[in-house]
Every structure is written in structure tokens, then in C-alpha cells.
Amino acid sequence: MADFDLIVRGGTVVTGTDTVRADIGIRDGKIAAIADSLSGPETLDADGLFVLPGGVDTHCHIEQLRADGTADEETWESGSASCLVGGTTSVVTFSTQFKGHDILDPLADYRRRAQMSMVDYSFHQIVTDASDEVIFKQIPRIVEEGIRSLKVFLTYDPLHLDDRGYLRVLAAARRAGAFVTVHCENYEAINWRTEALLAAGHTSAKYHSWSRPSIVEREATHRAIALAELVDQPIQVFHVSCQEVAEEVATAQARGLKVWAETCTQYFVLTAQDQDRPGFEGAKFMCSPSPRTEAEHARMWDMVRRGVIDVVSSDHSGWCFEGTRGKRINGSDANFRDTPNGVPGLSARLPLMFSEGVVKGNIDINHFVRLTATNPAKLFGLAGKGSIAVGYDADLVLWDATKQVTITNDLMHQAIDYTPYEGMTVTGWPVATLLRGHVSMRDGVVQSEPGAGKFLARAPYDLIKPRGVLADGFDASLYA
Ligand SMILES: [Zn+2]
């Protein structure tokens, strides 16, 4: 029998489909054997614990570049530490584009910064300016380098693309063999309501949700799907916040379209009410789309069980509450329009989803693994990630299903100075995280070095191939 570098012994191994008591033998960072009983000198005791695939977070913002030449406050070092304490071993973050500029220079800068990561990583390329240069020359080039997904914002100044720009990105993705992710909210409707709210003197954080009711998300989701169908380009709808929106995806899926839906932790535990706190406190809970109601949480679990929503990410966002570079960048009395959006959540994602999902009986543990690891890895072409199988990377989490923890920001190990989940009690917590066979976190202590993570270049894969169904049989993406 071959030697192993490490054996994870005595745990209950859980994949997206199976649960079995087994030992895992690791060699050269990969899973080399799964068997009843393995022997070797180095062992990690998993008795009484679940052994899960490392979490895969395919939507999070870490050290994202800003137009002023700086970057978000969550650095690669702090953000990846936060991932490890929360049981996440792979992330897909964002390289951005600034309007009027190309995508190659920011990407080079961002790749350099990411070399400090302690988890494995890949990027989505944000396209905010669908110029000929970007669409026809630069996108094919970066896809070739393994950045196989593009991100479009249908709202947000200065990021948003109009429908024509979005169509051009879809077509570019189709030509290059890339996937497209979309932030779906109606830009004009939000601006119109925002103008009215501010004119009426409704300026506090609470009115953030009033500026973007679910109908603006539903409309944009419908449109995003229709235009993707027109181009015949598969997409994932990002951060679906409620059933009304998920039903748009369900309708498309029922017609056979390659449309997937993601949601985020916050849509199972936060509500719009959280933004209605005294002073500036409500800003801690501002994100887009806005969290909805308590009743919506149960409907979101319905959509998960129906399989309409099959990925849960964090949408971790890098804005501190204190200081002048975060939520208060435009002052502590800024109106809701001028207050940055987004909530942190890299390390809270797995514990909250396990506690709310598995412990409360909404899903079983295999479904939890699919939502948080297997499905995102498959959908974004992260080969060898998101499951436990011979030949896969030995990215593992040893999980104590009974441990009760009250979430505090100190436990999150992030640069962001608050968590919107402060004070929530969860059952289930990661006790060790392995990245490619290395014990990178144990009992809340990070045992890794900056640079331990590696860039995951994503090769072509079948799941995101277009269906080949085109109006009039004409492939417009070949010409525009
Ligand atoms: Zn995001």
C-alpha cells in the first residue's frame, strides 16, 4: 500500500450525494484513497466529526480595485484567513473595469495582489464598458488565460451596462466559451424612485430597500434571461433575494434554458427591517438587492429544495463600518444613495447555512454540501474542487455538527470591522480546514502563509456550452 502524507481518520465523509464513515488518505495535496481503514504515520483525528469538501465561494469581493487606484479594505491576506476559519478553501472574486479604460491593466494589478491569498482563487471579469477593444480583443484573451466568467451589472453607477452593452458581453462570452453572471435590478426604476425618496426627505438607510422593491429585481431578471436566450448564452443570476424573482428563473429552467440562480447567506437571515436602526447603524445591513421579509426566508428554502436556487455564496463586500474608507466614505450622515452597499460574510457562510439549513431541517447535509461547495465548483469549472473523491484536491473541512457558537466579529478574522450576523447563535462549526492536504486552520487558528493559495485557471467545460437554439437559426454573435 502506498504511503500517505496524511490520513484523516475516523470521520464521517460527506459529499453532495453520499455520507459514509471512512478514512481519507492524502498524497501530494490530493485525495489518494478513501477506505474503511488506512494506516500511516501522520494522522488527523476526525472521530465524531463530519469531513466535508472545502467550501467554494463563487461570489465575493476581496481587495477589489477602486477607481482611485486603491482597493477595498478586505485584503487577500485577511480575506483568505477569514475563508479558512469559516471552512472555505476556494473563492472566485472580481477583477474590475473602469469606464473608459481596458480590462488588462487592472487584471494584472489584481493578479499580483491575489498572490497573497491563503486559499485557491479565480476571478470573474467585470465588464462596465463594452468597447470594441474589450469585447473583441481583450475578453477572448483573458478567457484563454483561464478567467472563464464575466460579470455584468444591470444597475449601479458607474458600473451598469445598458441592454446593448449586456448583449455585446453575452455575445463575446458565447464566442470565447465563457460564462456570464448578472446583477439583476432595473437601473432607471431605482434611480427614479431614489430621486423621489430623496426629494421627499427620505434619506436614511431604511429607504435603501424602498428604492429597490422586489419588482425591480424581477423585471431585470426576466430581461436578463430573455436577452441571454436571444444570444443563446448560459448565465447565472446573482443574489436572487426572493421567491418572486426565483420564479422567473424557474420558468426559464422549465423551458430548458441554461439559467442558474445563486443566492447569498443574508437572504436567509436578514430582513429590510434591519436597515431601520437608529443613527447610521442601518448602513451595516445595506446590500443589493435588499434583504426582504422574515416570511421570505421560508420561501427561499422552498426554492432551494425545488432546485431552482442551487448555489449559496457570501457576496462578501469590503466596506468597514468605522473609518473614512468604508460605509462612511461620504460621511456619517450620507443619504442611502451615497452609502456603499454590501455586507461581509466569508466566514459566516458555512456556519449560518448549516445551522439554518441542516440543523433546522430545511435541507439535509448532502444538499448543504452541494449548495456551498459542489455546485459552485461545477458551475464555474473549478476542476478537482467541491467534492471528496480520489484524484480531487484534498480541500477538506472537519466539521463539528453539535458545537454552538455565538457569532462575533472577532471570530470572523476579517479586516472588515463588523459582521451583520453579530450575536446570532449557530449550531455547527468548522474545527479544521485543509487546503490541498495542508492543515491551514485548526481550532480557529490560521496555520498558513500568505501565498499558499494558487490561481485556478479554468479550462473549457461542457456545462456552460450554449444550447444551439437561435432565433431564425441566425447566430448574431458571429458578427456583433
Ligand atoms: Zn457582489
Coordinates of C-alpha atoms and ligand atoms in Angstrom, one line a residue:
M1 CA 0.0 0.0 0.0
A2 CA 1.3 3.4 -1.0
D3 CA 2.4 5.9 1.7
F4 CA 0.3 8.9 2.5
D5 CA 1.4 12.3 3.6
L6 CA -1.6 12.5 5.9
I7 CA -4.6 10.4 6.8
V8 CA -7.8 11.9 8.0
R9 CA -9.0 9.2 10.2
G10 CA -12.4 8.2 11.7
G11 CA -14.6 10.9 10.3
T12 CA -18.0 10.7 8.5
V13 CA -17.2 11.7 5.0
V14 CA -20.0 13.8 3.3
T15 CA -20.3 14.6 -0.4
G16 CA -23.1 16.1 -2.4
T17 CA -24.7 12.7 -2.6
D18 CA -23.2 10.4 0.0
T19 CA -22.5 10.1 3.7
V20 CA -20.1 7.3 4.8
R21 CA -17.7 6.5 7.6
A22 CA -14.3 6.4 6.0
D23 CA -10.6 7.3 6.3
I24 CA -9.1 9.6 3.7
G25 CA -5.5 9.2 2.5
I26 CA -3.8 12.3 1.1
R27 CA -0.7 12.3 -1.1
D28 CA 0.9 15.3 -2.8
G29 CA -2.1 17.5 -1.9
K30 CA -4.6 15.2 -3.5
I31 CA -7.0 12.6 -2.2
A32 CA -5.3 9.3 -2.9
A33 CA -7.6 6.9 -1.2
I34 CA -10.9 6.6 0.6
A35 CA -11.3 3.4 2.5
D36 CA -12.6 1.7 5.7
S37 CA -9.3 1.9 7.3
L38 CA -6.0 3.3 6.2
S39 CA -2.7 3.3 8.0
G40 CA 0.3 5.6 8.0
P41 CA 2.5 7.7 10.4
E42 CA 0.7 11.1 10.0
T43 CA -3.0 11.2 11.1
L44 CA -5.6 13.8 11.8
D45 CA -8.3 12.6 14.1
A46 CA -11.8 13.2 12.8
D47 CA -13.6 10.9 15.2
G48 CA -17.1 12.3 15.9
L49 CA -16.8 14.9 13.1
F50 CA -18.1 15.3 9.6
V51 CA -15.5 15.6 6.8
L52 CA -16.8 17.9 4.2
P53 CA -15.3 19.3 0.9
G54 CA -13.8 22.7 1.5
G55 CA -16.3 25.5 0.9
V56 CA -16.3 27.1 -2.5
D57 CA -17.5 30.8 -2.6
T58 CA -18.0 31.9 -6.2
H59 CA -19.1 35.4 -5.4
C60 CA -17.1 37.5 -3.0
H61 CA -15.2 40.8 -3.2
I62 CA -11.7 40.7 -1.8
E63 CA -9.2 43.6 -2.2
Q64 CA -11.2 44.7 -5.3
L65 CA -9.6 47.7 -7.1
R66 CA -11.2 51.1 -6.8
A67 CA -11.1 53.8 -9.4
D68 CA -8.8 56.0 -7.3
G69 CA -6.1 53.4 -7.5
T70 CA -6.6 51.9 -4.1
A71 CA -8.5 48.8 -3.2
D72 CA -11.3 47.5 -0.9
E73 CA -10.3 47.2 2.8
E74 CA -10.5 43.4 2.9
T75 CA -7.1 42.3 1.7
W76 CA -6.2 39.0 0.2
E77 CA -4.4 38.1 3.4
S78 CA -7.2 39.0 5.8
G79 CA -10.0 37.8 3.5
S80 CA -8.4 34.4 2.8
A81 CA -7.7 34.0 6.6
S82 CA -11.4 34.6 7.1
C83 CA -12.2 32.0 4.5
L84 CA -10.1 29.4 6.3
V85 CA -11.7 29.9 9.7
G86 CA -15.1 29.6 8.1
G87 CA -14.2 26.4 6.2
T88 CA -13.9 27.9 2.7
T89 CA -10.9 26.9 0.5
S90 CA -11.7 28.3 -2.9
V91 CA -13.0 31.7 -4.0
V92 CA -14.0 33.4 -7.2
T93 CA -13.6 37.2 -6.8
F94 CA -13.7 40.1 -9.2
S95 CA -11.3 41.9 -11.4
T96 CA -12.9 45.1 -12.4
Q97 CA -13.0 47.5 -15.3
F98 CA -13.2 51.3 -15.0
K99 CA -15.3 53.1 -17.6
G100 CA -13.2 54.4 -20.5
H101 CA -10.4 52.0 -19.6
D102 CA -9.4 48.5 -20.6
I103 CA -9.5 45.3 -18.5
L104 CA -5.9 44.1 -18.9
D105 CA -4.1 46.6 -16.6
P106 CA -6.4 46.2 -13.6
L107 CA -6.3 42.5 -14.1
A108 CA -2.5 42.4 -14.0
D109 CA -2.6 44.5 -10.8
Y110 CA -5.3 42.3 -9.3
R111 CA -3.4 39.1 -10.1
R112 CA -0.4 40.5 -8.4
R113 CA -2.3 41.3 -5.2
A114 CA -4.0 37.9 -5.2
Q115 CA -0.6 36.2 -4.8
M116 CA -1.0 36.9 -1.0
S117 CA -4.0 34.6 -0.8
M118 CA -4.1 31.6 1.5
V119 CA -7.0 30.0 -0.4
D120 CA -7.2 29.0 -4.0
Y121 CA -8.8 31.6 -6.2
S122 CA -10.1 32.6 -9.6
F123 CA -11.7 35.7 -10.9
H124 CA -14.8 36.9 -12.7
Q125 CA -14.1 39.8 -15.1
I126 CA -16.5 42.7 -14.5
V127 CA -17.3 44.5 -17.8
T128 CA -18.6 48.1 -17.3
D129 CA -17.6 49.4 -20.7
A130 CA -18.4 47.2 -23.7
S131 CA -15.9 48.9 -26.1
D132 CA -14.8 47.1 -29.3
E133 CA -11.4 46.7 -27.9
V134 CA -12.6 44.9 -24.7
I135 CA -15.4 42.9 -26.5
F136 CA -13.4 41.7 -29.5
K137 CA -9.8 41.6 -28.3
Q138 CA -9.4 41.6 -24.6
I139 CA -12.2 39.2 -23.5
P140 CA -11.0 36.4 -25.8
R141 CA -7.5 36.9 -24.4
I142 CA -8.4 36.7 -20.7
V143 CA -10.7 33.7 -21.2
E144 CA -7.8 32.0 -22.8
E145 CA -5.8 32.7 -19.6
G146 CA -8.5 30.9 -17.6
I147 CA -10.7 33.7 -16.5
R148 CA -13.8 32.0 -17.8
S149 CA -16.6 34.1 -16.4
L150 CA -17.8 37.6 -17.0
K151 CA -19.9 39.8 -14.7
V152 CA -22.4 42.4 -15.8
F153 CA -24.2 44.9 -13.6
L154 CA -27.6 45.9 -15.0
T155 CA -27.7 48.7 -12.3
Y156 CA -25.3 50.7 -10.1
D157 CA -23.4 53.8 -11.2
P158 CA -20.8 53.8 -12.6
L159 CA -20.8 50.1 -13.2
H160 CA -24.1 49.5 -15.0
L161 CA -24.4 48.3 -18.7
D162 CA -27.4 49.1 -20.8
D163 CA -29.1 46.3 -22.7
R164 CA -27.0 46.8 -25.8
G165 CA -23.8 46.6 -23.7
Y166 CA -25.1 43.5 -22.0
L167 CA -26.0 41.8 -25.3
R168 CA -22.4 42.5 -26.5
V169 CA -21.0 40.9 -23.4
L170 CA -23.2 37.9 -23.9
A171 CA -22.1 37.6 -27.5
A172 CA -18.4 37.9 -26.5
A173 CA -18.9 35.2 -23.9
R174 CA -20.5 32.9 -26.5
R175 CA -17.7 33.4 -28.9
A176 CA -15.0 32.8 -26.3
G177 CA -16.6 30.0 -24.4
A178 CA -17.1 31.9 -21.2
F179 CA -20.0 32.0 -18.6
V180 CA -21.8 35.2 -17.7
T181 CA -23.1 36.2 -14.2
V182 CA -25.6 39.1 -13.9
H183 CA -26.6 41.6 -11.2
C184 CA -30.3 42.0 -12.0
E185 CA -32.0 45.2 -10.9
N186 CA -33.6 47.9 -13.1
Y187 CA -31.3 50.9 -13.2
E188 CA -33.8 53.5 -14.4
A189 CA -36.5 52.4 -12.0
I190 CA -34.1 52.6 -9.0
N191 CA -32.9 56.0 -10.0
W192 CA -36.4 57.3 -10.4
R193 CA -37.5 56.0 -7.0
T194 CA -34.3 57.2 -5.4
E195 CA -34.8 60.7 -6.7
A196 CA -38.4 60.7 -5.4
L197 CA -37.4 59.4 -2.0
L198 CA -34.6 62.0 -1.6
A199 CA -37.0 64.8 -2.7
A200 CA -39.5 63.6 -0.1
G201 CA -36.7 63.8 2.6
H202 CA -36.5 60.0 3.0
T203 CA -32.7 59.8 3.2
S204 CA -31.8 57.2 5.9
A205 CA -30.6 53.6 5.4
K206 CA -34.1 52.2 5.8
Y207 CA -35.0 53.8 2.4
H208 CA -32.4 51.8 0.6
S209 CA -34.8 48.9 0.4
W210 CA -37.6 51.3 -0.6
S211 CA -35.6 52.4 -3.6
R212 CA -35.4 48.9 -5.0
P213 CA -38.5 46.8 -4.2
S214 CA -38.6 43.2 -5.5
I215 CA -40.3 44.2 -8.7
V216 CA -37.2 46.0 -10.0
E217 CA -35.2 42.8 -9.4
R218 CA -37.9 40.6 -11.0
E219 CA -38.1 42.8 -14.1
A220 CA -34.3 42.9 -14.6
T221 CA -34.1 39.1 -14.1
H222 CA -36.8 38.5 -16.7
R223 CA -35.0 40.8 -19.1
A224 CA -31.5 39.3 -18.4
I225 CA -32.8 35.8 -19.1
A226 CA -34.7 36.9 -22.3
L227 CA -31.6 38.6 -23.7
A228 CA -29.4 35.6 -22.8
E229 CA -31.9 33.4 -24.6
L230 CA -31.8 35.6 -27.6
V231 CA -28.0 35.3 -27.8
D232 CA -28.1 31.6 -26.7
Q233 CA -25.7 32.2 -23.9
P234 CA -25.9 30.4 -20.5
I235 CA -26.0 32.7 -17.4
Q236 CA -26.2 32.7 -13.6
V237 CA -28.4 35.2 -12.0
F238 CA -26.6 36.5 -9.0
H239 CA -28.0 37.0 -5.5
V240 CA -31.7 36.2 -6.0
S241 CA -33.4 37.7 -3.0
C242 CA -36.9 36.3 -3.0
Q243 CA -39.3 33.8 -4.4
E244 CA -40.9 36.2 -6.9
V245 CA -37.5 36.5 -8.6
A246 CA -36.6 32.9 -8.3
E247 CA -39.9 32.0 -10.1
E248 CA -38.6 33.9 -13.2
V249 CA -35.6 31.6 -13.2
A250 CA -37.8 28.5 -12.6
T251 CA -39.9 29.4 -15.6
A252 CA -36.8 29.6 -17.8
Q253 CA -35.4 26.4 -16.4
A254 CA -38.7 24.6 -17.1
R255 CA -38.3 25.7 -20.7
G256 CA -34.9 24.1 -20.8
L257 CA -32.8 27.3 -20.8
K258 CA -29.3 27.2 -19.2
V259 CA -30.1 29.6 -16.5
W260 CA -28.9 29.1 -12.9
A261 CA -29.7 31.0 -9.8
E262 CA -27.4 31.9 -6.9
T263 CA -28.4 33.4 -3.6
C264 CA -26.4 34.5 -0.5
T265 CA -26.4 33.9 3.2
Q266 CA -28.0 37.2 4.0
Y267 CA -31.3 36.4 2.2
F268 CA -32.0 33.6 4.8
V269 CA -31.3 35.6 7.9
L270 CA -31.5 39.4 7.4
T271 CA -34.6 41.5 6.5
A272 CA -35.2 45.0 5.2
Q273 CA -36.2 45.8 8.8
D274 CA -32.5 45.5 9.8
Q275 CA -31.7 48.7 7.9
D276 CA -34.2 50.6 10.1
R277 CA -31.9 51.1 13.0
P278 CA -31.0 54.3 14.8
G279 CA -28.3 56.6 13.5
F280 CA -26.0 55.2 10.9
E281 CA -26.3 51.6 12.3
G282 CA -28.7 50.6 9.5
A283 CA -25.9 51.0 6.9
K284 CA -24.3 47.8 8.3
F285 CA -27.2 45.9 6.7
M286 CA -27.4 47.6 3.3
C287 CA -26.8 45.4 0.3
S288 CA -28.4 45.0 -3.1
P289 CA -30.8 43.5 -3.7
S290 CA -32.1 44.4 -0.3
P291 CA -33.0 41.6 2.1
R292 CA -36.8 41.2 2.2
T293 CA -39.0 39.9 4.9
E294 CA -38.9 37.2 7.6
A295 CA -41.6 35.3 5.7
E296 CA -39.4 35.3 2.6
H297 CA -36.8 33.2 4.3
A298 CA -39.0 30.2 4.3
R299 CA -39.9 30.8 0.6
M300 CA -36.2 30.9 -0.2
W301 CA -35.8 27.5 1.3
D302 CA -38.6 26.3 -0.8
M303 CA -36.8 27.5 -3.9
V304 CA -33.6 25.7 -2.7
R305 CA -35.5 22.5 -2.2
R306 CA -37.1 22.8 -5.6
G307 CA -33.5 23.1 -7.0
V308 CA -34.2 26.4 -8.6
I309 CA -31.5 28.0 -6.5
D310 CA -28.5 25.8 -6.4
V311 CA -25.6 27.9 -5.2
V312 CA -25.2 30.0 -2.0
S313 CA -22.3 32.4 -1.9
S314 CA -21.4 35.2 0.5
D315 CA -21.2 38.3 -1.7
H316 CA -18.7 39.4 0.9
S317 CA -18.1 43.0 0.5
G318 CA -15.2 45.1 1.7
W319 CA -16.6 48.2 3.4
C320 CA -15.8 48.8 7.1
F321 CA -18.3 50.5 9.3
E322 CA -15.9 52.9 11.0
G323 CA -13.2 55.0 9.4
T324 CA -13.4 57.0 6.2
R325 CA -12.8 54.4 3.5
G326 CA -15.8 52.2 4.2
K327 CA -19.5 52.8 4.7
R328 CA -18.8 56.4 5.8
I329 CA -16.8 57.3 2.7
N330 CA -19.3 60.1 2.0
G331 CA -19.8 61.0 5.7
S332 CA -21.7 59.5 8.6
D333 CA -24.8 61.4 7.6
A334 CA -24.7 60.4 3.9
N335 CA -28.1 59.5 2.4
F336 CA -28.8 55.9 1.4
R337 CA -27.8 56.6 -2.2
D338 CA -24.3 57.7 -1.3
T339 CA -23.6 55.0 1.3
P340 CA -21.7 52.0 -0.1
N341 CA -23.7 48.7 -0.4
G342 CA -22.6 45.3 0.6
V343 CA -22.1 43.1 3.7
P344 CA -19.2 40.9 4.8
G345 CA -19.7 37.2 5.2
L346 CA -16.8 35.0 4.0
S347 CA -16.5 33.0 7.3
A348 CA -20.1 33.2 8.4
R349 CA -21.5 31.5 5.3
L350 CA -21.0 27.8 6.1
P351 CA -21.9 28.0 9.8
L352 CA -25.1 30.0 9.1
M353 CA -26.2 27.9 6.1
F354 CA -25.5 24.7 8.1
S355 CA -27.4 25.9 11.1
E356 CA -30.3 27.5 9.3
G357 CA -30.4 24.7 6.7
V358 CA -29.4 21.4 8.1
V359 CA -30.0 21.9 11.9
K360 CA -33.4 23.5 11.4
G361 CA -34.4 20.7 8.9
N362 CA -34.7 22.7 5.7
I363 CA -32.2 20.6 3.8
D364 CA -30.0 17.5 4.5
I365 CA -26.3 17.7 4.9
N366 CA -25.6 16.5 1.3
H367 CA -27.7 19.3 0.0
F368 CA -25.8 21.7 2.2
V369 CA -22.5 20.4 0.6
R370 CA -24.0 20.8 -2.9
L371 CA -25.1 24.4 -2.3
T372 CA -21.9 25.6 -0.7
A373 CA -19.2 23.5 -2.5
T374 CA -20.1 21.0 -5.2
N375 CA -22.5 23.1 -7.3
P376 CA -20.5 26.3 -7.4
A377 CA -17.3 24.3 -8.3
K378 CA -19.1 22.5 -11.2
L379 CA -20.9 25.6 -12.5
F380 CA -17.7 27.7 -12.6
G381 CA -15.4 24.9 -13.9
L382 CA -13.2 24.6 -10.8
A383 CA -11.8 21.2 -11.7
G384 CA -10.9 19.0 -8.7
K385 CA -12.7 21.2 -6.2
G386 CA -16.0 20.9 -4.3
S387 CA -16.2 17.2 -3.7
I388 CA -14.4 14.3 -2.0
A389 CA -13.1 11.8 -4.5
V390 CA -9.9 10.1 -5.4
G391 CA -7.9 12.5 -7.5
Y392 CA -9.6 15.6 -6.2
D393 CA -7.6 18.3 -4.3
A394 CA -7.5 17.4 -0.6
D395 CA -9.6 20.5 0.4
L396 CA -11.4 19.4 3.5
V397 CA -13.3 20.8 6.4
L398 CA -13.6 18.9 9.7
W399 CA -17.0 19.9 11.0
D400 CA -18.4 19.7 14.5
A401 CA -22.1 19.4 13.9
T402 CA -23.1 20.0 17.5
K403 CA -20.9 22.9 18.6
Q404 CA -22.8 26.0 19.4
V405 CA -21.2 29.4 18.7
T406 CA -22.4 32.9 19.1
I407 CA -21.1 34.9 16.1
T408 CA -18.9 37.9 16.9
N409 CA -16.7 39.8 14.5
D410 CA -13.6 38.7 16.3
L411 CA -14.3 35.1 15.3
M412 CA -14.5 36.1 11.6
H413 CA -10.8 37.0 11.3
Q414 CA -11.6 39.6 8.7
A415 CA -10.3 43.2 8.1
I416 CA -13.9 44.4 8.0
D417 CA -14.7 45.8 11.5
Y418 CA -18.2 44.4 11.8
T419 CA -20.5 41.5 10.9
P420 CA -24.2 41.9 10.2
Y421 CA -24.6 38.5 12.0
E422 CA -23.2 39.7 15.3
G423 CA -24.9 37.9 18.2
M424 CA -26.6 35.2 16.2
T425 CA -26.1 31.7 17.6
V426 CA -25.4 28.9 15.3
T427 CA -25.0 25.1 15.7
G428 CA -22.2 23.6 13.7
W429 CA -18.7 25.0 13.3
P430 CA -15.5 24.1 11.4
V431 CA -12.7 22.8 13.6
A432 CA -10.1 22.3 10.9
T433 CA -9.6 23.3 7.3
L434 CA -7.2 21.6 4.9
L435 CA -6.1 23.2 1.6
R436 CA -4.5 20.7 -0.7
G437 CA -3.7 18.5 2.2
H438 CA -2.2 21.2 4.4
V439 CA -3.9 21.8 7.7
S440 CA -4.4 25.6 7.2
M441 CA -6.7 26.2 10.1
R442 CA -7.2 24.4 13.4
D443 CA -9.5 25.5 16.3
G444 CA -9.8 28.9 14.8
V445 CA -6.1 29.5 14.4
V446 CA -4.8 30.0 10.9
Q447 CA -1.8 27.9 10.1
S448 CA -0.9 29.1 6.7
E449 CA 1.3 31.7 5.0
P450 CA 0.3 34.4 2.5
G451 CA 0.9 32.9 -0.9
A452 CA -0.2 29.4 -0.1
G453 CA -3.2 29.8 -2.4
K454 CA -2.9 29.3 -6.1
F455 CA -4.6 30.8 -9.1
L456 CA -7.2 28.4 -10.7
A457 CA -7.1 28.7 -14.4
R458 CA -10.4 27.4 -15.7
A459 CA -10.4 25.3 -18.9
P460 CA -13.4 24.9 -21.2
Y461 CA -16.1 22.6 -19.8
D462 CA -19.4 21.3 -21.2
L463 CA -21.9 22.5 -18.6
I464 CA -21.8 26.1 -19.9
K465 CA -21.9 25.3 -23.6
P466 CA -24.7 27.1 -25.4
R467 CA -27.7 25.0 -26.4
G468 CA -27.5 25.9 -30.1
V469 CA -31.1 27.3 -30.2
L470 CA -31.1 30.5 -32.1
A471 CA -34.0 32.7 -33.5
D472 CA -34.3 32.1 -37.2
G473 CA -31.2 29.9 -37.0
F474 CA -29.1 33.0 -37.2
D475 CA -26.1 33.3 -34.9
A476 CA -25.7 37.1 -34.5
S477 CA -22.8 36.6 -32.1
L478 CA -20.6 35.8 -35.0
Y479 CA -21.0 39.3 -36.3
A480 CA -21.6 41.7 -33.4
Ligands
ZN1 ZN -21.3 41.1 -5.4

